[in-house]
Coordinates of C-alpha atoms and ligand atoms in Angstrom, one line a residue:
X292 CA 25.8 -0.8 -37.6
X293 CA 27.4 0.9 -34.5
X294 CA 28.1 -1.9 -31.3
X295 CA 26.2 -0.7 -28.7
X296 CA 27.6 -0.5 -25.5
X297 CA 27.2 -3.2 -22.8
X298 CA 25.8 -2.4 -19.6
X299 CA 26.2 -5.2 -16.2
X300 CA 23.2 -5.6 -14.8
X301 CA 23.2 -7.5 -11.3
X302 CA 20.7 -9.1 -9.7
X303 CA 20.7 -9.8 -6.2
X304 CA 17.2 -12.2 -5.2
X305 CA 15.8 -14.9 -6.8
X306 CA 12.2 -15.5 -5.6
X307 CA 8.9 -14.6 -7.2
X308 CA 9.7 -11.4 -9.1
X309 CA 13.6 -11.9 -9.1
X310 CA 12.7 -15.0 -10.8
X311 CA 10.7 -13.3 -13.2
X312 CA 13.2 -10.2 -14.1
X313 CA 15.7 -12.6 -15.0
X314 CA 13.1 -14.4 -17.5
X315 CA 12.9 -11.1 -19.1
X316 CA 16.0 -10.0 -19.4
X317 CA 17.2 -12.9 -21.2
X318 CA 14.2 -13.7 -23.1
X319 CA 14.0 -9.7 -24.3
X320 CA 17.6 -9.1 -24.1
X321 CA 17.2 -7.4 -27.9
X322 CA 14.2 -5.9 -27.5
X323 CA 15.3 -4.4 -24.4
X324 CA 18.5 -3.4 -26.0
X325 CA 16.8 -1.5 -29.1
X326 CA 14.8 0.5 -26.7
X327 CA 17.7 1.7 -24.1
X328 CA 20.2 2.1 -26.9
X329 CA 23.0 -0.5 -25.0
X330 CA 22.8 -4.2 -24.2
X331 CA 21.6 -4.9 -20.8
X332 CA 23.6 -8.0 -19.6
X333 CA 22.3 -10.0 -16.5
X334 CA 25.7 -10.4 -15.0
X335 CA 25.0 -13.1 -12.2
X336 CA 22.4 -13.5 -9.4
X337 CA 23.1 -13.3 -6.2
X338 CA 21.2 -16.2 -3.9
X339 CA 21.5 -17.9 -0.5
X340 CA 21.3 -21.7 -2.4
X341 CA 21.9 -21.5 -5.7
X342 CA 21.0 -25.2 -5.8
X343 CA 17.8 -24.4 -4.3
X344 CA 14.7 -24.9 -7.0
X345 CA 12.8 -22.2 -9.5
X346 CA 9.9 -21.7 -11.0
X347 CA 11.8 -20.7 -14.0
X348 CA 15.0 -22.1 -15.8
X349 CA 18.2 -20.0 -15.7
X350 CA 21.4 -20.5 -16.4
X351 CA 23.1 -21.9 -13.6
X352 CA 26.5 -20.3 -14.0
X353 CA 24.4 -16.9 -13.6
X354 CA 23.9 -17.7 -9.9
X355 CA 26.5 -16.9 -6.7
X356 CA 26.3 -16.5 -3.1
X357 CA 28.6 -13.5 -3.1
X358 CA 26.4 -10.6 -3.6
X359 CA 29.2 -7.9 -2.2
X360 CA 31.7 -9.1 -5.8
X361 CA 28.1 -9.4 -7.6
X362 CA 27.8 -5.5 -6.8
X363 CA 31.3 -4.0 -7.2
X364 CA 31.2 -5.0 -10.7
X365 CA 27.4 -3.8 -12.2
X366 CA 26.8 -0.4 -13.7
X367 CA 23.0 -1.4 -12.7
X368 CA 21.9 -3.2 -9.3
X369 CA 18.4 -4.8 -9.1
X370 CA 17.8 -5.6 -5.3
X371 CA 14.7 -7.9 -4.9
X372 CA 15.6 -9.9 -1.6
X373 CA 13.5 -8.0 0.4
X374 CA 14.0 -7.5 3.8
X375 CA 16.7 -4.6 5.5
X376 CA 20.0 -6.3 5.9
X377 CA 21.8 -7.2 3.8
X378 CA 19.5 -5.2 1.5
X379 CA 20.4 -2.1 2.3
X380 CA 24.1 -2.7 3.1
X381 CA 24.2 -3.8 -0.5
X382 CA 22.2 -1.1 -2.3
X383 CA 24.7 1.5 -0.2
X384 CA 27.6 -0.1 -1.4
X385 CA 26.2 0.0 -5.2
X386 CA 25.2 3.9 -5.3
X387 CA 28.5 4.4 -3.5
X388 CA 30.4 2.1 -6.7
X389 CA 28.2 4.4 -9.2
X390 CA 25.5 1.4 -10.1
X391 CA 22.1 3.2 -10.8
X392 CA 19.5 0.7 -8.1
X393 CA 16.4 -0.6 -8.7
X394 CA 14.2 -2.1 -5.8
X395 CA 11.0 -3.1 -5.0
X396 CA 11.7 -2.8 -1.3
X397 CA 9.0 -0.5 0.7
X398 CA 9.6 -2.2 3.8
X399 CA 13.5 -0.7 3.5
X400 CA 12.4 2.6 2.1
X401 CA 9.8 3.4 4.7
X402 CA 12.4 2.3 7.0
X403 CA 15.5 4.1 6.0
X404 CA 14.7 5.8 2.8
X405 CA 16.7 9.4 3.3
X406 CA 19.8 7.6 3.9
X407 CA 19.3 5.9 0.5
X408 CA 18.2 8.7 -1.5
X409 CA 21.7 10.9 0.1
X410 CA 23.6 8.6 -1.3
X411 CA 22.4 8.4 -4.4
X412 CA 22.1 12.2 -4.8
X413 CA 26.0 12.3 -3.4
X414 CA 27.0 9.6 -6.2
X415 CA 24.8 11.5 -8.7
X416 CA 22.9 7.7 -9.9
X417 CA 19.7 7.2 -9.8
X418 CA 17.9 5.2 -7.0
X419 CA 14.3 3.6 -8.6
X420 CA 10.9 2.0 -7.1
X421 CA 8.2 2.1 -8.7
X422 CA 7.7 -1.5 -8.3
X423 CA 7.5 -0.9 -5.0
X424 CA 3.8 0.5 -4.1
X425 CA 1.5 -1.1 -6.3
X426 CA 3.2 -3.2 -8.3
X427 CA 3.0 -3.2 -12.3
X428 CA 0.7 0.1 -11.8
X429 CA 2.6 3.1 -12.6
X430 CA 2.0 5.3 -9.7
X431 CA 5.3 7.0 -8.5
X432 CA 6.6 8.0 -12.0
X433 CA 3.0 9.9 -12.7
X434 CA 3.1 11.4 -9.1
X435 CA 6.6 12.7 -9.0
X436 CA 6.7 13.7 -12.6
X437 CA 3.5 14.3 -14.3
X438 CA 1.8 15.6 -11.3
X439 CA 4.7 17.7 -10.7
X440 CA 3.1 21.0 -11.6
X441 CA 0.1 20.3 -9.5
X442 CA -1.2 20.1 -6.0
X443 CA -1.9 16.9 -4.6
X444 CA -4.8 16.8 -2.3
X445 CA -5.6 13.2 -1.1
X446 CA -4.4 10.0 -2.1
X447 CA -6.6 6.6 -1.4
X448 CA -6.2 3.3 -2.8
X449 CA -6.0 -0.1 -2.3
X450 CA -2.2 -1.1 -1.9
X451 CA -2.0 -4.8 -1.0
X452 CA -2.7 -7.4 -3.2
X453 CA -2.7 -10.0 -0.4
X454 CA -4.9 -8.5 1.8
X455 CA -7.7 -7.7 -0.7
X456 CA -7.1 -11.0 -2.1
X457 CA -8.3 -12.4 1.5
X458 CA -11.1 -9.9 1.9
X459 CA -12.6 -10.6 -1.3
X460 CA -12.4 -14.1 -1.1
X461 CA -14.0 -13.5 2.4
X462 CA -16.8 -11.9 0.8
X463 CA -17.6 -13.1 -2.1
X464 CA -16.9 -16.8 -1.8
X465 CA -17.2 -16.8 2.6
X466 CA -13.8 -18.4 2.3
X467 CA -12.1 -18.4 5.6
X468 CA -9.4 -16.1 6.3
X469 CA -6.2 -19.0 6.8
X470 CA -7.1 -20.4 3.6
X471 CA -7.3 -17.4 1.7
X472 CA -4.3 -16.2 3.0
X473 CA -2.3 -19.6 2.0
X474 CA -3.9 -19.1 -1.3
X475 CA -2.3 -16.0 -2.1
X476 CA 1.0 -17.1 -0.4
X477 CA 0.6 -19.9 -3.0
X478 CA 0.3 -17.0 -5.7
X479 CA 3.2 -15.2 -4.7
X480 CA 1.6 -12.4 -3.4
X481 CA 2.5 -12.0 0.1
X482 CA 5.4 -10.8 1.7
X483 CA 8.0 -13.2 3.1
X484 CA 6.3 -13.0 6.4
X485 CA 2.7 -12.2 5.8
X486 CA 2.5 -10.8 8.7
X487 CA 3.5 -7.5 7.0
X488 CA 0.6 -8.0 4.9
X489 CA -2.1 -8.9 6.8
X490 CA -1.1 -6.2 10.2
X491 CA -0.8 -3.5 7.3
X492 CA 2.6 -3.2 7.5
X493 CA 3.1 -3.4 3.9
X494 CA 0.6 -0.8 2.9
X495 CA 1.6 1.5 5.9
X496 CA 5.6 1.4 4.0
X497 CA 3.6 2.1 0.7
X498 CA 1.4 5.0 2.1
X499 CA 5.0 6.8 3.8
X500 CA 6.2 6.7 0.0
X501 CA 3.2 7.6 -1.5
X502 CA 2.7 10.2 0.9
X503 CA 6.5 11.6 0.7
X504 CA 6.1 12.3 -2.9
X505 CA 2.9 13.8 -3.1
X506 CA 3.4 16.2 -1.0
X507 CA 7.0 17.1 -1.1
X508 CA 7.5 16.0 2.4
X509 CA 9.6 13.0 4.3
X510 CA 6.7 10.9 5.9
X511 CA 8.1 8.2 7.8
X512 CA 6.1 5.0 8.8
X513 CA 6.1 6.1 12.0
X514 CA 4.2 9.0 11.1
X515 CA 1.4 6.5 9.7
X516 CA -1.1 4.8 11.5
X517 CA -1.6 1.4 10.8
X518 CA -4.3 -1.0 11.4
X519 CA -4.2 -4.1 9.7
X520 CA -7.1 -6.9 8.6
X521 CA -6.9 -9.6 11.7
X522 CA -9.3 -8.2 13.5
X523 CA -11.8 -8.5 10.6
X524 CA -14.3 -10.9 11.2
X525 CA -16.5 -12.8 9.3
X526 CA -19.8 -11.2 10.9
X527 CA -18.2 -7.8 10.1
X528 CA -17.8 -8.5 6.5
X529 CA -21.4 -10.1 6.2
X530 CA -23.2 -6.7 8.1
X531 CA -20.8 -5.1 5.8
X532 CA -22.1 -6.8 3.3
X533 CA -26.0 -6.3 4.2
X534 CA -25.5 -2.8 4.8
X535 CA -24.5 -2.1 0.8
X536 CA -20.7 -1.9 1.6
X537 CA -17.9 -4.0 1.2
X538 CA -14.4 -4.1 3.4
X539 CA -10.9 -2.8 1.7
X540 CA -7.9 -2.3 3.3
X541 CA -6.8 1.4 2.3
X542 CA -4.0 3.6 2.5
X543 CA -5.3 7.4 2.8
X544 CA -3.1 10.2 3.0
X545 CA -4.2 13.4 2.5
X546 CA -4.2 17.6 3.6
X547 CA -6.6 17.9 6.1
X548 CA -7.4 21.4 9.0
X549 CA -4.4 20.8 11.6
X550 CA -6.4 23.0 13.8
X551 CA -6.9 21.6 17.6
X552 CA -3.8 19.5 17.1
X553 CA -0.4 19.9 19.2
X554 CA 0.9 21.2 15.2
X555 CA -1.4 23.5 16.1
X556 CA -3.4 26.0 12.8
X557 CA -2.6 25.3 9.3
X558 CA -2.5 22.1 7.2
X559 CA -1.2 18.7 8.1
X560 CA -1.0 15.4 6.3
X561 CA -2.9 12.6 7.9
X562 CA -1.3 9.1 6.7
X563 CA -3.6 5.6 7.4
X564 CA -4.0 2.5 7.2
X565 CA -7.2 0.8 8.0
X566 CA -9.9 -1.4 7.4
X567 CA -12.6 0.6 5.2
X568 CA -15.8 0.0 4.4
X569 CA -17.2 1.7 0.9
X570 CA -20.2 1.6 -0.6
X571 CA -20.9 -1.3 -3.4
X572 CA -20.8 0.7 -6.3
X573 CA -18.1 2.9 -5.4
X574 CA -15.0 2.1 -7.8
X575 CA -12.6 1.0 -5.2
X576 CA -15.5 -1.7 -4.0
X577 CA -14.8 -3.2 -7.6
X578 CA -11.0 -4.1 -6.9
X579 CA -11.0 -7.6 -6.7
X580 CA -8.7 -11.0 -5.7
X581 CA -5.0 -9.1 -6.2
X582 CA -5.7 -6.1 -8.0
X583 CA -4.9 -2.7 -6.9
X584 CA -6.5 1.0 -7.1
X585 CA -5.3 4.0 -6.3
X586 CA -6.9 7.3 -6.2
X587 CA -5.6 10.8 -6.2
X588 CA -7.3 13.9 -6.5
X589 CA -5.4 17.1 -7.4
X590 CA -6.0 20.7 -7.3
X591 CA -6.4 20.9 -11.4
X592 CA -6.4 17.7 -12.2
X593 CA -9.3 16.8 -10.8
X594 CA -10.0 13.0 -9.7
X595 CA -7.4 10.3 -11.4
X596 CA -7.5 7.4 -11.2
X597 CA -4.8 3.8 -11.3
X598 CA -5.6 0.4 -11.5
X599 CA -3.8 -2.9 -12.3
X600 CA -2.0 -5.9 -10.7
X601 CA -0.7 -5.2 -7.5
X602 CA 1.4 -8.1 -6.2
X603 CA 2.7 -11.3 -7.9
X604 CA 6.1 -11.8 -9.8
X605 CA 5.5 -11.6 -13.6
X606 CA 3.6 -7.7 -13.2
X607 CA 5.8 -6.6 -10.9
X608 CA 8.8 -7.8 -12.8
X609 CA 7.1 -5.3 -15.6
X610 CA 7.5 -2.6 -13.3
X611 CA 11.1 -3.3 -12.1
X612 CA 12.3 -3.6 -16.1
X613 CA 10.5 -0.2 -16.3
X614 CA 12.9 1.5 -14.1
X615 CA 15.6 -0.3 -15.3
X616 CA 15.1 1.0 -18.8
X617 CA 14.6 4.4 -18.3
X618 CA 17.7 4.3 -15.6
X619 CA 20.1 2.4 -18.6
X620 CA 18.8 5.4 -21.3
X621 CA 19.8 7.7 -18.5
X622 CA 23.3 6.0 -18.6
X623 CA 23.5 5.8 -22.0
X624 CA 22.2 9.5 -23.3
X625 CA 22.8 11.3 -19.7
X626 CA 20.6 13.3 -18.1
X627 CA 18.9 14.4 -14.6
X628 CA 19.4 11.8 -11.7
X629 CA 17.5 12.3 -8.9
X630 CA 13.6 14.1 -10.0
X631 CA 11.5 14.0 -6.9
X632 CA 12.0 17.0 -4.5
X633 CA 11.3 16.6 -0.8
X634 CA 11.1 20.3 0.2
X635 CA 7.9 20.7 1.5
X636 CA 7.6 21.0 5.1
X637 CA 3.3 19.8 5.8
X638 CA 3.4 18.1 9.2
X639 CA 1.8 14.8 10.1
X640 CA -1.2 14.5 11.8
X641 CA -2.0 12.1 14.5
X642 CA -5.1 10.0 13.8
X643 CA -7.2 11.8 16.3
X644 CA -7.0 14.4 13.4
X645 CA -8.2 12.3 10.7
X646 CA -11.6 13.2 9.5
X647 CA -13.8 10.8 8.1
X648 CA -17.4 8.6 8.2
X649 CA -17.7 6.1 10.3
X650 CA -19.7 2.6 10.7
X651 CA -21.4 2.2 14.1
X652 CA -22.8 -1.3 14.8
X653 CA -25.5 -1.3 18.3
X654 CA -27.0 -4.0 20.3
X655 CA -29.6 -2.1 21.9
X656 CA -32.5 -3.1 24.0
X657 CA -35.8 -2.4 22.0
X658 CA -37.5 0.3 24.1
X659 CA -39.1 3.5 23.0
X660 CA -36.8 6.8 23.3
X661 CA -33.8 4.6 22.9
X662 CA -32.9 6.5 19.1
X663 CA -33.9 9.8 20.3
X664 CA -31.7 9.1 23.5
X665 CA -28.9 7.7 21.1
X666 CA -29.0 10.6 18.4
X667 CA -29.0 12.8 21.0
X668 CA -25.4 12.0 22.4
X669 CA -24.3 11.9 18.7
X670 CA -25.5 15.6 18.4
X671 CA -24.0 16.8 21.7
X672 CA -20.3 15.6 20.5
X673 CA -21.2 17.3 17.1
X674 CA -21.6 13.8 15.1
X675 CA -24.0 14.2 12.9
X676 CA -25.8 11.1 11.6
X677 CA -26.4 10.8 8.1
X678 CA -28.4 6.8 8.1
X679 CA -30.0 5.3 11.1
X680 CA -31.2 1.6 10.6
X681 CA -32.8 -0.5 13.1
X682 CA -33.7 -4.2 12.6
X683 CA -35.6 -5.7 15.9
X684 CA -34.7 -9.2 17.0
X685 CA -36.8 -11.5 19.0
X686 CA -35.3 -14.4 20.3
X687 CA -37.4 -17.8 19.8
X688 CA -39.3 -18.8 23.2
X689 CA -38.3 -15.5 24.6
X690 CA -40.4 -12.2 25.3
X691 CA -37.4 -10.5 25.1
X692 CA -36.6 -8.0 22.2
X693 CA -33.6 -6.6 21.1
X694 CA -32.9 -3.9 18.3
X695 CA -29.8 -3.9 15.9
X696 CA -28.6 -0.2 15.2
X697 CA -26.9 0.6 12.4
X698 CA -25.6 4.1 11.9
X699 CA -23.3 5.7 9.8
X700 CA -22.3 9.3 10.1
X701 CA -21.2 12.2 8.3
X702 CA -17.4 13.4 8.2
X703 CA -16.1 13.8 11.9
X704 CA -13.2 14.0 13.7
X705 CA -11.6 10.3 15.0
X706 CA -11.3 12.3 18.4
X707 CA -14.9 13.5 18.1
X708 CA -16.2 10.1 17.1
X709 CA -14.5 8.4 20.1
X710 CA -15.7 10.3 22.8
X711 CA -18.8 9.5 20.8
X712 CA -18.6 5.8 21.4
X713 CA -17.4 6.6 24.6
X714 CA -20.6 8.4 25.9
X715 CA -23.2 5.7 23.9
X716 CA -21.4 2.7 25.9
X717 CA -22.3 4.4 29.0
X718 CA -26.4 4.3 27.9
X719 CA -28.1 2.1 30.4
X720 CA -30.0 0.5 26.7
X721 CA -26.9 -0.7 25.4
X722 CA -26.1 -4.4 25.3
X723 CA -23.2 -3.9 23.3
X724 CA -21.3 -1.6 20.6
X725 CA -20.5 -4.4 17.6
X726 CA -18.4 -2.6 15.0
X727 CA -17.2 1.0 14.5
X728 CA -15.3 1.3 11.1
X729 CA -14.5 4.0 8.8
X730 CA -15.9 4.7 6.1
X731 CA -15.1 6.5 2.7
X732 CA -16.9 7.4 -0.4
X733 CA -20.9 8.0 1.1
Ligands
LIG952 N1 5.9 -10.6 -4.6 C1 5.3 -9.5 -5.0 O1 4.2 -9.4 -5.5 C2 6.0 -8.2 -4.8 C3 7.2 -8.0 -4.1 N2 7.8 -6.8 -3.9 C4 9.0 -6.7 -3.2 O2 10.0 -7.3 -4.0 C5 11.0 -8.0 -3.1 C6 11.1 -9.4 -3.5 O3 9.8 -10.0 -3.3 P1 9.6 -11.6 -3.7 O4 10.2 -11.9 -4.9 O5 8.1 -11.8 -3.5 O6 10.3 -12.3 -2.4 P2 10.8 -13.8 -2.3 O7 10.9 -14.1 -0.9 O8 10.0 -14.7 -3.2 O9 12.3 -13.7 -2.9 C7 13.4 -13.2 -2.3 C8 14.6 -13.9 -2.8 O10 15.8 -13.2 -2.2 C9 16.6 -14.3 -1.7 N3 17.3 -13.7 -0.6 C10 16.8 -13.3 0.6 N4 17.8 -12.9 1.4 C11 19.0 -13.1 0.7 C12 20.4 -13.0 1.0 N5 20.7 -12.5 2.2 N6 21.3 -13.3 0.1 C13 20.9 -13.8 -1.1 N7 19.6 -14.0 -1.4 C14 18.7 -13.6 -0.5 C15 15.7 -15.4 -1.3 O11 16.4 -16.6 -1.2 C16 14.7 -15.3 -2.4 O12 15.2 -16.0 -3.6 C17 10.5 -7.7 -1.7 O13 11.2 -6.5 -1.3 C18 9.1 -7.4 -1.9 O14 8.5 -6.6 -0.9 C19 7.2 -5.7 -4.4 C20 6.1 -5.7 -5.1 C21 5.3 -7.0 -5.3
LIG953 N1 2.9 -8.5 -0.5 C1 2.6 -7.4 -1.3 C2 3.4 -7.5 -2.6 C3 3.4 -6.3 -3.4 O1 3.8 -5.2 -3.0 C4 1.1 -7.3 -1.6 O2 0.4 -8.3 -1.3 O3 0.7 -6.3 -2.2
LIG954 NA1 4.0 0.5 -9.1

């Protein structure tokens, strides 16, 4: 029997899914060898303490605080700190050695991706993700490759394990949104600072890289709007909740009219991030605690659709030994680098663009004309409702009445739905406009 041929594998991060990979690697050092056709040998991991405890057992002569000597010497670099520096000094100074990367860091990509991918195009190695938006779910391999010979359309899914871990333990259990949020820290789900989770940070860095490859275009995550989950409340998820929809975080991006818009004619990419509210039964509404879902729909292929574990160490490990498979058989037998293309040119829309359904929540006093008065306004701005509910309240002791509204619309432009609002605040019968969400999937 031939010897196969030893590649050095370094691995710089040791938390949650560094952790994991490691585990792997040793435990399925010959499984993983059979399959890429050369040993893959964890060379040393690169740590701030390497005294500092694990979740799992690893040699300790594997770890070191010198990640720069950890790099120079590795025909493969696995870069799992997280973070941008030293991150992405490090991952420069491996494509530049010849080391093929793979990283789960969206937060770096979204940030400074092109500089990455040049580098790894000018040492002709291969620069790898797909741990990085949804975690063990293949997503980016299917987009960039099997989807290849289509045309991508939209793209909406659920891309943050921690934040739908919160929001469905805020529905279904009325958990509060601290605890929940400890709860998946506990889990290993968030970010290092969860406040990338829980502003939408996270899925805005996913949604740039999920938009960039589907449609052939650079999208920055300055070119996607972000709103995060904070300023979910508890009320909003229980008239959510009575209204037949549930509240998801999604990450949209997809071809809409750029008419109107300072790109002026032709097609642009909107790119979001936003509370949502979906109907109950629609699939997404079924993603619970961690899970992820994305959706893509596709000029042939129709509707597809991705689901699995989206955050924690041992799945997303799966999808970082994934790429560093295919990028050791690529080592070993030879073959393209570099597969995505980025030479579309589709310009991103601002969110006044975006077109969607929306949510409208009214306090309104309960006197007659008031919904022909309301509808009206929606009409002149060119909103056209598609469900008008009203539920009258009468306060104990009081001849008072008031009238819940609860309205939801048909597709519109966020511009036209704001001067919407706008104009219905002004109505001398409003107490108050509660909520205004968007909506998808009615
Ligand atoms: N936890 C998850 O579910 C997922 C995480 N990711 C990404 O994977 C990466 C790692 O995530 P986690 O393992 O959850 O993070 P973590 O915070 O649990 O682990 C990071 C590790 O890197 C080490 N580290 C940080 N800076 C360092 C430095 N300057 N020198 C040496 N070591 C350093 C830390 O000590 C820690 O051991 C991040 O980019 C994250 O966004 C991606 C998908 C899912
Ligand atoms: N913090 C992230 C981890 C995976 O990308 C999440 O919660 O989804
Ligand atoms: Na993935």
């Amino acid at each position: 029997m031939t010897e196969l041929r030893t590649l050095k594998v370094a691995l710089l991060g040791c938390g949650n899914v560094g952790a994991q990979v490691a585990r792997i690697l040793i435990e399925d050092a010959d499984t993983l060898a059979a399959r890429t056709g050369a040993r893959l040998q964890l060379s040393g991991i690169a740590v701030r303490n390497v005294n500092a405890p694990r979740d799992v057992e690893l040699p300790p002569e594997l770890f070191t605080t010198d990640a720069e000597t950890l790099v120079k010497d590795a025909d493969l670099v696995i870069e799992l700190m997280g973070g941008i520096e030293p991150a992405r000094t490090l991952i420069l100074s491996a494509l530049q050695n010849g080391a093929c990367v793979v990283t789960g860091n969206k937060a770096l990509l979204a940030q400074d991706g092109p500089t990455l991918y040049e580098e790894a195009d000018k040492a002709g190695v291969q620069l790898s993700y797909e741990a990085a938006v949804a975690g063990a779910i293949p997503i980016l391999r299917p987009i960039r490759d099997s989807l290849s010979g289509d045309r991508i359309t939209k793209v909406m899914g659920i891309v943050n394990g921690t934040t739908n871990f919160i929001l469905d333990q805020m529905d279904s259990t009325g958990a509060q949104f601290a605890d929940a949020l400890a709860e998946a820290q506990r889990l290993g789900y968030a970010e290092a600072d969860p406040t990338a989770d829980i502003e939408g940070h996270d899925a805005a860095a996913k949604a740039a890289i999920l938009a960039t490859l589907s449609f052939h275009t650079r999208f920055a995550l300055e070119n996607v709007h972000c709103e995060g989950i904070t300023s979910v409340t508890a009320a909003d998820i229980a008239a959510a909740k009575d209204a037949g929809f549930v509240i998801k975080l999604l990450a949209i991006a997809e071809k809409l009219p750029a008419a109107g818009t300072e790109t002026g004619g032709g097609e642009g990419v909107s790119v979001r991030v936003h509370p949502t509210l979906l109907p109950r039964e629609h699939p997404l509404a079924a993603v619970r605690g961690a899970f992820n879902a994305v959706f893509i729909e596709a000029e042939n292929a129709g509707e597809l659709m991705f689901y699995g574990q989206g955050a924690g160490g041992t799945p997303t490990a799966s999808a970082v030994l994934g790429d560093l498979v295919s990028a050791a058989r690529r080592l070993v037998l030879g073959g393209p680098q570099r597969t995505e293309t980025t030479t579309g040119h589709v310009p991103a829309l601002p969110i006044d663009a975006a077109i969607t359904s929306y949510y409208i929540g009214l306090d309104v006093a309960d006197q007659p004309g008031v919904l022909a008065r309301i509808a009206k306004l929606f009409a002149e701005h060119g909103v056209s409702i598609e469900i008008m509910r009203q539920t009258i309240h009468k306060e104990a002791g009081s001849s008072t009445e008031s009238a819940e509204l609860r309205i939801v619309t048909h597709r519109a432009s966020e511009a036209a739905l704001a001067a919407t609002v706008e104009a219905v605040k002004g109505l001398d019968v409003i107490n108050s406009v509660t909520s205004v969400l968007r909506v998808e999937g009615v």
